[in-house]
Amino acid sequence: MKFLKGLYVVMSIMVFVNLSSEFILDGEYSAIASWITVMLFLLGTAFFANARFYLSRKED
């Protein structure tokens, strides 16, 4: 369950970064926001890979 919560938090932060970049900052820092989104995507991928490893090991 903690992996699911971690993925949800990462997804929520990605949405917040995109919305704040466009609406609060008027797109001036969109390149920085894109890099932050990519890094958050990689963090989410690490959560997913860790969950798959943990759950497959638990079944054995």
Coordinates of N, CA, C and O in Angstrom, one line a residue:
M1 N 0.8 -1.2 0.0 CA 0.0 0.0 0.0 C 0.9 1.3 0.0 O 0.5 2.3 -0.6
K2 N 2.0 1.2 0.6 CA 2.9 2.4 0.7 C 3.4 2.7 -0.7 O 3.7 3.9 -1.0
F3 N 3.6 1.7 -1.6 CA 4.0 2.0 -2.9 C 2.9 2.8 -3.7 O 3.2 3.7 -4.5
L4 N 1.7 2.4 -3.5 CA 0.6 3.1 -4.1 C 0.4 4.5 -3.7 O 0.2 5.4 -4.5
K5 N 0.6 4.7 -2.4 CA 0.6 6.1 -1.9 C 1.8 6.9 -2.4 O 1.6 8.1 -2.8
G6 N 2.9 6.3 -2.6 CA 4.1 7.0 -3.1 C 3.8 7.4 -4.6 O 4.2 8.5 -5.0
L7 N 3.2 6.5 -5.4 CA 2.9 6.8 -6.8 C 1.9 7.9 -6.8 O 2.0 8.8 -7.7
Y8 N 0.9 7.9 -5.9 CA -0.1 8.9 -5.9 C 0.5 10.3 -5.6 O 0.1 11.3 -6.2
V9 N 1.4 10.3 -4.6 CA 2.0 11.6 -4.3 C 2.9 12.1 -5.4 O 2.8 13.3 -5.7
V10 N 3.6 11.3 -6.1 CA 4.4 11.7 -7.2 C 3.5 12.2 -8.4 O 3.8 13.3 -8.9
M11 N 2.4 11.6 -8.6 CA 1.5 12.0 -9.7 C 0.9 13.4 -9.3 O 0.7 14.2 -10.1
S12 N 0.5 13.5 -8.0 CA -0.1 14.8 -7.6 C 0.9 15.9 -7.7 O 0.6 17.0 -8.1
I13 N 2.2 15.7 -7.4 CA 3.2 16.7 -7.5 C 3.4 17.1 -9.0 O 3.6 18.3 -9.3
M14 N 3.4 16.1 -9.9 CA 3.5 16.4 -11.3 C 2.4 17.3 -11.8 O 2.7 18.2 -12.5
V15 N 1.2 17.0 -11.4 CA 0.1 17.9 -11.8 C 0.2 19.3 -11.2 O 0.0 20.3 -11.9
F16 N 0.6 19.4 -10.0 CA 0.8 20.7 -9.4 C 1.9 21.5 -10.1 O 1.8 22.7 -10.3
V17 N 3.0 20.8 -10.4 CA 4.1 21.5 -11.1 C 3.6 22.0 -12.5 O 3.9 23.2 -12.8
N18 N 2.9 21.2 -13.2 CA 2.4 21.7 -14.5 C 1.4 22.8 -14.4 O 1.5 23.8 -15.2
L19 N 0.5 22.7 -13.5 CA -0.5 23.8 -13.3 C 0.1 25.0 -12.8 O -0.3 26.1 -13.3
S20 N 1.0 24.9 -11.9 CA 1.6 26.2 -11.4 C 2.5 26.8 -12.4 O 2.6 28.0 -12.5
S21 N 3.2 26.0 -13.2 CA 4.0 26.6 -14.3 C 3.1 27.4 -15.3 O 3.6 28.5 -15.7
E22 N 2.0 26.9 -15.7 CA 1.2 27.5 -16.7 C 0.3 28.7 -16.1 O 0.2 29.7 -16.7
F23 N -0.3 28.5 -15.0 CA -1.2 29.5 -14.5 C -0.6 30.5 -13.5 O -1.0 31.6 -13.5
I24 N 0.3 30.1 -12.7 CA 0.9 31.0 -11.7 C 2.0 31.7 -12.3 O 2.2 32.9 -12.2
L25 N 2.9 31.0 -13.0 CA 4.1 31.6 -13.6 C 4.0 32.0 -15.1 O 4.9 32.4 -15.7
D26 N 2.8 31.8 -15.6 CA 2.5 32.2 -17.0 C 3.4 31.5 -18.1 O 3.7 32.1 -19.1
G27 N 3.9 30.4 -17.8 CA 4.7 29.6 -18.7 C 6.1 30.1 -18.9 O 6.8 29.7 -19.8
E28 N 6.6 31.1 -18.1 CA 7.9 31.6 -18.2 C 9.0 30.6 -17.8 O 10.1 30.6 -18.4
Y29 N 8.7 29.7 -16.9 CA 9.6 28.7 -16.5 C 9.2 27.3 -16.9 O 9.4 26.3 -16.2
S30 N 8.6 27.2 -18.1 CA 8.1 25.9 -18.6 C 9.2 24.9 -18.8 O 8.9 23.7 -18.6
A31 N 10.4 25.3 -19.2 CA 11.5 24.3 -19.4 C 11.9 23.7 -18.1 O 12.1 22.5 -18.0
I32 N 12.0 24.5 -17.0 CA 12.3 24.0 -15.7 C 11.2 23.1 -15.2 O 11.5 22.0 -14.6
A33 N 10.0 23.5 -15.4 CA 8.9 22.6 -15.0 C 8.9 21.3 -15.7 O 8.6 20.3 -15.1
S34 N 9.3 21.3 -17.0 CA 9.4 20.1 -17.8 C 10.5 19.2 -17.2 O 10.3 17.9 -17.1
W35 N 11.6 19.7 -16.8 CA 12.6 18.9 -16.2 C 12.2 18.3 -14.9 O 12.5 17.2 -14.6
I36 N 11.5 19.1 -14.1 CA 11.0 18.6 -12.8 C 10.0 17.5 -13.0 O 10.1 16.5 -12.3
T37 N 9.2 17.6 -14.0 CA 8.2 16.6 -14.4 C 8.9 15.3 -14.8 O 8.5 14.2 -14.4
V38 N 10.0 15.4 -15.6 CA 10.7 14.3 -16.0 C 11.4 13.6 -14.8 O 11.4 12.4 -14.7
M39 N 12.0 14.4 -13.9 CA 12.6 13.8 -12.7 C 11.5 13.1 -11.8 O 11.8 12.0 -11.3
L40 N 10.4 13.7 -11.7 CA 9.3 13.1 -11.0 C 8.8 11.8 -11.6 O 8.5 10.8 -11.0
F41 N 8.8 11.8 -13.0 CA 8.4 10.5 -13.7 C 9.4 9.4 -13.4 O 9.1 8.3 -13.2
L42 N 10.7 9.8 -13.4 CA 11.7 8.8 -13.1 C 11.6 8.3 -11.6 O 11.8 7.1 -11.3
L43 N 11.2 9.2 -10.7 CA 11.0 8.8 -9.3 C 9.8 7.8 -9.2 O 9.8 6.8 -8.5
G44 N 8.7 8.1 -10.0 CA 7.6 7.2 -10.0 C 7.9 5.9 -10.6 O 7.4 4.9 -10.2
T45 N 8.8 5.9 -11.6 CA 9.2 4.6 -12.2 C 10.0 3.8 -11.2 O 9.9 2.6 -11.1
A46 N 10.8 4.5 -10.4 CA 11.6 3.7 -9.3 C 10.6 3.2 -8.3 O 10.8 2.0 -7.9
F47 N 9.5 3.9 -7.9 CA 8.5 3.4 -7.0 C 7.9 2.1 -7.7 O 7.7 1.1 -7.0
F48 N 7.5 2.2 -8.9 CA 6.9 1.1 -9.6 C 7.8 -0.1 -9.7 O 7.4 -1.2 -9.4
A49 N 9.1 0.1 -10.0 CA 10.0 -1.1 -10.1 C 10.2 -1.7 -8.7 O 10.3 -2.9 -8.6
N50 N 10.3 -0.8 -7.7 CA 10.5 -1.3 -6.4 C 9.2 -2.1 -5.9 O 9.4 -3.2 -5.3
A51 N 8.1 -1.7 -6.3 CA 6.8 -2.4 -5.9 C 6.8 -3.7 -6.6 O 6.4 -4.8 -6.0
R52 N 7.1 -3.8 -7.9 CA 7.1 -5.0 -8.7 C 8.1 -6.0 -8.1 O 7.8 -7.2 -7.9
F53 N 9.3 -5.6 -7.7 CA 10.3 -6.4 -7.1 C 9.8 -6.9 -5.8 O 9.9 -8.1 -5.5
Y54 N 9.3 -6.1 -4.9 CA 8.8 -6.4 -3.6 C 7.7 -7.4 -3.7 O 7.6 -8.4 -3.0
L55 N 6.7 -7.1 -4.5 CA 5.5 -8.0 -4.6 C 5.8 -9.4 -5.3 O 5.3 -10.4 -4.9
S56 N 6.7 -9.4 -6.2 CA 7.1 -10.7 -6.8 C 7.9 -11.5 -5.9 O 7.8 -12.7 -5.9
R57 N 8.7 -10.9 -5.0 CA 9.5 -11.6 -4.0 C 8.6 -12.1 -2.9 O 8.8 -13.2 -2.4
K58 N 7.5 -11.4 -2.6 CA 6.6 -11.8 -1.6 C 5.8 -13.0 -1.9 O 5.5 -13.8 -1.1
E59 N 5.5 -13.2 -3.2 CA 4.8 -14.4 -3.7 C 5.5 -15.7 -3.7 O 5.0 -16.7 -3.6
D60 N 6.9 -15.6 -3.8 CA 7.7 -16.8 -3.8 C 7.8 -17.5 -2.5 O 7.5 -17.3 -1.5

